[in-house]
Amino acid sequence: MKTFEEYVLKNLRLKNRIVLPPMDMYSADESGKANDFHYNHYTTRAIGGAGLIIVESTAVTTNGRISDNDLGIWNDEHIDKLSDIVNSVKKYGSAIAIQLNHGGRKYVGSSGEVLAPSAVAFDEKSKIPRELTKGDIKEIVLAFKAAAIRADKAGFDAIEIHGAHGYLIDEFLSPLSNVRTDEYGGSTENRTRFLKEILEAVSEVWPKEKTISLRVSAEDYKIGGITGEEMVKIINIVKPYIDIVHVSSGGLVPADIKAYPGYQIKLAELIKENCEIPTIAVGLITDINMVEEILSNERADLVALGRELLRNPYWVLNAAKTKGIDIDLPVQYKRAFQ
């Protein structure tokens, strides 16, 4: 079965096509350091057989968090704890990436100003953010660059730049949240400039042989917002700097999203076909047969199971047993899968 086939991208070698996507655990203290919960959480999914594990949204600045309980990578003190997680996950045969993020106007903590491309709040209950100056933009670009250096020092196999779900990069990309009149606003090319500058800076320090993923929201679900067709244009602008696109949707503004199993697969397929780049499909996927259909029909290259891997860390092992597929198992668990 395609689900259990090896996948190779640059020096990233996955034993199967199943991904644990980044999901915020809100379990750090205000220092932003990883702790025993994070170590156990990610190690368990590695023991459970996931091919790729992507560590949750990790902030490049203190006020780039979503909350004050998010993981951080804004200084060197974060490296050791992250490295412990990396080593443990690799010990059990999974590859590991980390998602680098700035929360932008969706930050709800107390460690600095709420910032955004424009002084436009997420909703009527949210703070009105301060519009970033060009100097601020340069500082955040450098923060992503420094975070990439730390991620490499921690031993991560790949990094994912978070350009989705209404956080800072996504706020620049969408005309619903970016009403700037300078070179960072207006046209698709201008709204993509911030993302492009981040990727250029990261590419200068991230090893050439290691993978860079980009998470995107390919649909805002609001008139005047991002659509799949515009996201294709955005991806094609930054394609020289990325290796794979992790395709999600929504999160920029409050919207009525009709979510159902596989509701974002068509967006992953659209980007894969029109940008000629590998994609990760995600979105309420739970069933091995659906995973196999996505992969076998080349609608995406990898499939991420979020909530399902929270409920069942051993989904990969159980799916292989159900389908009679012989895979490498933790020696301690073999008696349960014979």
Coordinates of C-alpha atoms in Angstrom, one line a residue:
M1 CA 0.0 0.0 0.0
K2 CA 1.1 3.5 -0.8
T3 CA 0.5 4.6 2.8
F4 CA 3.3 2.4 4.1
E5 CA 5.8 3.2 1.3
E6 CA 9.0 5.1 2.0
Y7 CA 9.0 8.8 0.9
V8 CA 12.2 10.7 0.3
L9 CA 12.5 14.5 -0.2
K10 CA 16.1 15.8 -0.2
N11 CA 17.7 14.1 2.8
L12 CA 14.4 13.7 4.5
R13 CA 13.6 9.9 4.5
L14 CA 10.2 8.9 5.8
K15 CA 9.3 5.3 6.5
N16 CA 5.7 5.9 5.6
R17 CA 3.4 8.7 4.3
I18 CA 1.7 9.6 7.6
V19 CA 2.4 13.0 9.2
L20 CA 1.6 14.3 12.7
P21 CA 0.8 17.9 11.9
P22 CA 1.6 20.7 14.2
M23 CA -1.1 21.2 16.8
D24 CA -0.8 23.7 19.6
M25 CA -0.6 22.1 23.0
Y26 CA -0.5 25.3 25.1
S27 CA 1.6 23.5 27.6
A28 CA 4.8 25.5 28.0
D29 CA 5.3 28.0 30.8
E30 CA 6.1 31.6 30.1
S31 CA 9.7 30.8 29.3
G32 CA 8.6 29.0 26.2
K33 CA 10.7 26.0 26.9
A34 CA 9.6 22.5 26.1
N35 CA 8.9 20.2 29.1
D36 CA 8.1 16.6 30.0
F37 CA 4.6 16.8 28.4
H38 CA 6.1 17.8 25.0
Y39 CA 8.7 15.1 25.3
N40 CA 6.2 12.4 26.0
H41 CA 3.6 13.6 23.5
Y42 CA 6.0 13.6 20.5
T43 CA 7.9 10.4 21.6
T44 CA 4.6 8.5 21.9
R45 CA 3.6 9.4 18.3
A46 CA 7.1 8.2 17.1
I47 CA 6.7 4.9 18.9
G48 CA 3.3 4.7 17.3
G49 CA 4.9 4.8 13.8
A50 CA 4.2 8.2 12.3
G51 CA 6.6 8.8 9.4
L52 CA 7.0 12.6 10.0
I53 CA 6.3 14.5 13.2
I54 CA 6.0 18.3 13.0
V55 CA 6.4 20.0 16.4
E56 CA 3.7 22.6 17.1
S57 CA 3.8 26.3 16.3
T58 CA 7.0 27.6 17.9
A59 CA 7.4 31.3 18.3
V60 CA 10.3 33.3 16.9
T61 CA 9.7 36.2 19.3
T62 CA 8.0 36.5 22.7
N63 CA 5.0 38.4 21.3
G64 CA 5.0 36.1 18.2
R65 CA 3.3 33.4 20.3
I66 CA -0.4 32.7 20.1
S67 CA -0.5 32.6 23.9
D68 CA 2.1 32.8 26.7
N69 CA 2.0 29.0 27.0
D70 CA 3.3 28.4 23.5
L71 CA 6.7 26.9 22.7
G72 CA 9.5 29.4 21.9
I73 CA 12.6 29.4 19.8
W74 CA 13.5 33.1 20.3
N75 CA 16.8 32.4 22.2
D76 CA 19.4 29.8 22.5
E77 CA 18.1 28.6 25.9
H78 CA 15.3 26.8 24.0
I79 CA 17.6 24.6 22.1
D80 CA 18.5 21.9 24.7
K81 CA 14.9 20.9 25.5
L82 CA 13.9 20.8 21.8
S83 CA 17.0 18.7 21.1
D84 CA 15.9 16.2 23.7
I85 CA 12.6 15.8 21.8
V86 CA 14.4 15.5 18.5
N87 CA 16.7 12.7 19.7
S88 CA 13.9 10.7 21.3
V89 CA 11.7 10.9 18.2
K90 CA 14.6 9.8 15.9
K91 CA 15.4 7.0 18.3
Y92 CA 12.0 5.5 17.5
G93 CA 12.4 5.8 13.7
S94 CA 10.4 9.0 12.9
A95 CA 11.7 12.1 11.1
I96 CA 11.0 15.4 12.9
A97 CA 10.3 19.0 11.8
I98 CA 9.4 22.1 13.7
Q99 CA 7.0 24.8 12.7
L100 CA 8.3 28.4 13.0
N101 CA 5.6 31.0 13.6
H102 CA 4.7 34.6 14.5
G103 CA 1.2 34.9 15.8
G104 CA 0.6 38.5 14.6
R105 CA -2.7 39.9 15.6
K106 CA -3.9 36.6 17.1
Y107 CA -1.5 36.9 20.1
V108 CA -3.5 37.0 23.3
G109 CA -0.6 37.0 25.8
S110 CA 1.1 39.7 27.9
S111 CA 4.7 39.7 26.7
G112 CA 4.5 42.6 24.2
E113 CA 2.5 44.4 21.7
V114 CA 0.0 42.8 19.3
L115 CA 1.3 43.4 15.8
A116 CA 0.0 43.0 12.3
P117 CA 0.5 44.3 8.8
S118 CA -2.4 46.7 9.3
A119 CA -4.3 48.0 12.2
V120 CA -7.2 45.7 11.6
A121 CA -8.5 43.5 14.4
F122 CA -9.4 39.8 14.0
D123 CA -12.9 40.5 15.3
E124 CA -14.8 43.0 17.4
K125 CA -13.6 41.3 20.6
S126 CA -9.9 41.4 19.7
K127 CA -7.3 44.1 20.3
I128 CA -6.6 46.4 17.4
P129 CA -3.0 45.6 16.5
R130 CA -0.2 48.1 15.8
E131 CA 0.7 48.3 12.2
L132 CA 4.3 47.1 11.6
T133 CA 6.8 49.6 10.4
K134 CA 9.3 48.5 7.7
G135 CA 11.9 48.4 10.5
D136 CA 9.7 46.0 12.5
I137 CA 9.3 43.8 9.4
K138 CA 13.1 43.6 9.0
E139 CA 13.5 42.6 12.7
I140 CA 10.9 39.8 12.3
V141 CA 12.5 38.5 9.2
L142 CA 15.8 38.3 11.1
A143 CA 14.0 36.5 14.0
F144 CA 12.8 33.8 11.6
K145 CA 16.4 33.5 10.3
A146 CA 17.8 33.2 13.9
A147 CA 15.1 30.6 14.7
A148 CA 16.1 28.5 11.7
I149 CA 19.7 28.5 12.9
R150 CA 18.5 27.2 16.3
A151 CA 16.3 24.6 14.8
D152 CA 19.3 23.2 12.9
K153 CA 21.4 23.2 16.1
A154 CA 18.6 21.3 17.8
G155 CA 18.9 18.6 15.1
F156 CA 15.5 19.0 13.3
D157 CA 15.3 17.2 9.9
A158 CA 13.1 19.9 8.4
I159 CA 11.4 23.2 9.2
E160 CA 7.9 24.4 8.4
I161 CA 7.2 28.1 8.0
H162 CA 3.7 28.9 9.3
G163 CA 1.9 30.9 6.6
A164 CA -1.6 29.8 7.6
H165 CA -4.5 30.1 10.0
G166 CA -4.5 33.9 10.3
Y167 CA -1.1 34.3 11.9
L168 CA 1.3 37.0 10.8
I169 CA 2.5 35.7 7.4
D170 CA -1.1 34.8 6.5
E171 CA -2.2 38.3 7.6
F172 CA 0.2 39.8 5.0
L173 CA -1.0 37.4 2.3
S174 CA -4.7 38.2 2.5
P175 CA -6.2 41.5 1.4
L176 CA -8.8 41.1 4.2
S177 CA -6.1 41.8 6.8
N178 CA -3.5 43.6 4.7
V179 CA -4.6 47.1 3.6
R180 CA -1.1 48.6 3.4
T181 CA -0.3 51.0 0.6
D182 CA 3.5 50.4 0.5
E183 CA 5.4 47.6 -1.2
Y184 CA 4.0 45.1 1.3
G185 CA 0.4 45.6 0.3
G186 CA -1.9 45.8 -2.7
S187 CA -1.0 43.3 -5.4
T188 CA -0.4 39.6 -4.9
E189 CA 3.3 40.1 -5.4
N190 CA 3.4 42.8 -2.8
R191 CA 1.4 40.9 -0.2
T192 CA 3.8 37.9 -0.8
R193 CA 6.9 40.0 -0.2
F194 CA 7.1 39.5 3.6
L195 CA 6.9 35.7 3.2
K196 CA 9.4 35.8 0.4
E197 CA 11.9 37.8 2.5
I198 CA 11.5 35.3 5.4
L199 CA 12.1 32.4 3.1
E200 CA 15.1 34.1 1.5
A201 CA 16.6 34.8 4.9
V202 CA 15.9 31.3 6.2
S203 CA 17.4 29.7 3.0
E204 CA 20.7 31.5 3.7
V205 CA 21.2 29.6 7.0
W206 CA 19.2 26.4 6.7
P207 CA 21.3 23.6 5.2
K208 CA 20.6 23.1 1.5
E209 CA 20.1 19.4 1.9
K210 CA 17.4 19.8 4.5
T211 CA 13.7 20.3 3.7
I212 CA 11.6 23.5 4.0
S213 CA 7.9 23.1 4.2
L214 CA 5.3 26.0 4.0
R215 CA 2.0 25.7 5.7
V216 CA -0.7 27.8 3.9
S217 CA -4.4 28.6 4.2
A218 CA -5.5 28.2 0.6
E219 CA -9.0 29.5 1.2
D220 CA -10.3 32.3 3.5
Y221 CA -14.0 31.5 3.0
K222 CA -14.8 35.2 2.7
I223 CA -15.5 37.3 -0.4
G224 CA -12.4 39.3 -1.2
G225 CA -10.1 36.9 0.6
I226 CA -7.6 34.3 -0.5
T227 CA -8.8 31.6 -2.9
G228 CA -7.1 28.4 -4.1
E229 CA -6.4 30.1 -7.4
E230 CA -4.6 33.0 -5.8
M231 CA -2.7 30.7 -3.5
V232 CA -1.3 28.9 -6.6
K233 CA 0.1 32.3 -7.7
I234 CA 1.6 32.9 -4.2
I235 CA 3.2 29.4 -4.1
N236 CA 4.7 29.9 -7.6
I237 CA 6.3 33.2 -6.4
V238 CA 8.1 31.5 -3.4
K239 CA 8.5 28.0 -5.0
P240 CA 12.3 28.4 -5.4
Y241 CA 12.7 28.6 -1.6
I242 CA 10.4 25.7 -0.5
D243 CA 10.2 21.9 -1.0
I244 CA 6.7 21.0 0.0
V245 CA 3.4 22.7 0.8
H246 CA 1.2 21.7 3.8
V247 CA -2.2 22.7 2.6
S248 CA -4.8 23.9 5.1
S249 CA -7.5 26.6 5.0
G250 CA -9.4 29.2 7.1
G251 CA -8.4 30.9 10.3
L252 CA -7.8 34.4 9.0
V253 CA -11.3 35.8 9.8
P254 CA -14.4 34.4 11.5
A255 CA -16.1 32.3 8.8
D256 CA -18.7 29.6 8.3
I257 CA -16.6 26.7 7.2
K258 CA -18.4 23.5 6.2
A259 CA -15.8 21.0 7.5
Y260 CA -16.1 17.3 6.6
P261 CA -13.6 14.5 6.2
G262 CA -11.1 15.4 3.5
Y263 CA -12.6 18.9 3.0
Q264 CA -9.2 20.4 2.2
I265 CA -7.9 17.7 -0.2
K266 CA -9.0 19.5 -3.3
L267 CA -6.9 22.5 -2.3
A268 CA -3.8 20.2 -1.9
E269 CA -4.5 18.7 -5.2
L270 CA -4.9 22.1 -6.9
I271 CA -1.5 23.3 -5.6
K272 CA 0.2 20.0 -6.4
E273 CA -1.0 20.1 -10.0
N274 CA -0.6 23.8 -10.7
C275 CA 2.6 24.5 -8.8
E276 CA 4.3 21.1 -9.6
I277 CA 5.4 20.8 -6.0
P278 CA 4.8 18.0 -3.4
T279 CA 1.9 18.6 -1.0
I280 CA 0.7 17.4 2.4
A281 CA -3.1 16.9 2.6
V282 CA -4.9 17.4 6.0
G283 CA -8.4 17.9 7.3
L284 CA -10.5 15.6 9.5
I285 CA -9.0 12.5 7.8
T286 CA -9.3 9.3 9.9
D287 CA -9.7 6.3 7.7
I288 CA -6.9 4.2 6.1
N289 CA -8.9 3.8 2.9
M290 CA -9.2 7.6 2.5
V291 CA -5.5 8.0 3.1
E292 CA -4.8 5.3 0.5
E293 CA -7.1 6.9 -2.1
I294 CA -5.4 10.4 -1.6
L295 CA -2.0 8.9 -2.1
S296 CA -2.7 6.4 -4.8
N297 CA -4.6 8.9 -7.0
E298 CA -1.6 11.4 -6.5
R299 CA -3.8 14.0 -4.9
A300 CA -1.1 14.7 -2.4
D301 CA 2.3 13.1 -1.4
L302 CA 1.8 12.9 2.3
V303 CA -1.3 12.8 4.6
A304 CA -1.5 14.5 8.0
L305 CA -3.8 13.1 10.7
G306 CA -4.3 15.6 13.5
R307 CA -7.1 14.9 15.8
E308 CA -7.0 11.2 14.9
L309 CA -3.4 10.9 16.1
L310 CA -4.4 12.7 19.3
R311 CA -7.0 10.1 19.9
N312 CA -4.9 7.2 18.7
P313 CA -1.1 7.6 18.8
Y314 CA -0.8 4.1 17.4
W315 CA -3.0 4.7 14.3
V316 CA -0.2 3.6 11.9
L317 CA 0.4 0.3 13.8
N318 CA -3.3 -0.5 13.9
A319 CA -3.9 0.5 10.2
A320 CA -1.1 -1.8 9.1
K321 CA -2.5 -4.7 11.2
T322 CA -6.0 -4.1 9.7
K323 CA -4.6 -4.3 6.2
G324 CA -2.2 -7.2 6.9
I325 CA 0.8 -5.0 6.1
D326 CA 4.1 -6.1 7.7
I327 CA 5.9 -3.1 9.1
D328 CA 8.7 -2.5 11.6
L329 CA 7.3 -2.5 15.1
P330 CA 8.7 -1.6 18.4
V331 CA 10.0 -4.9 19.8
Q332 CA 8.0 -4.3 23.0
Y333 CA 4.7 -4.2 21.1
K334 CA 5.2 -7.0 18.6
R335 CA 3.1 -9.6 20.5
A336 CA 0.0 -7.3 20.1
F337 CA 0.3 -7.2 16.3
Q338 CA 1.1 -10.9 15.4

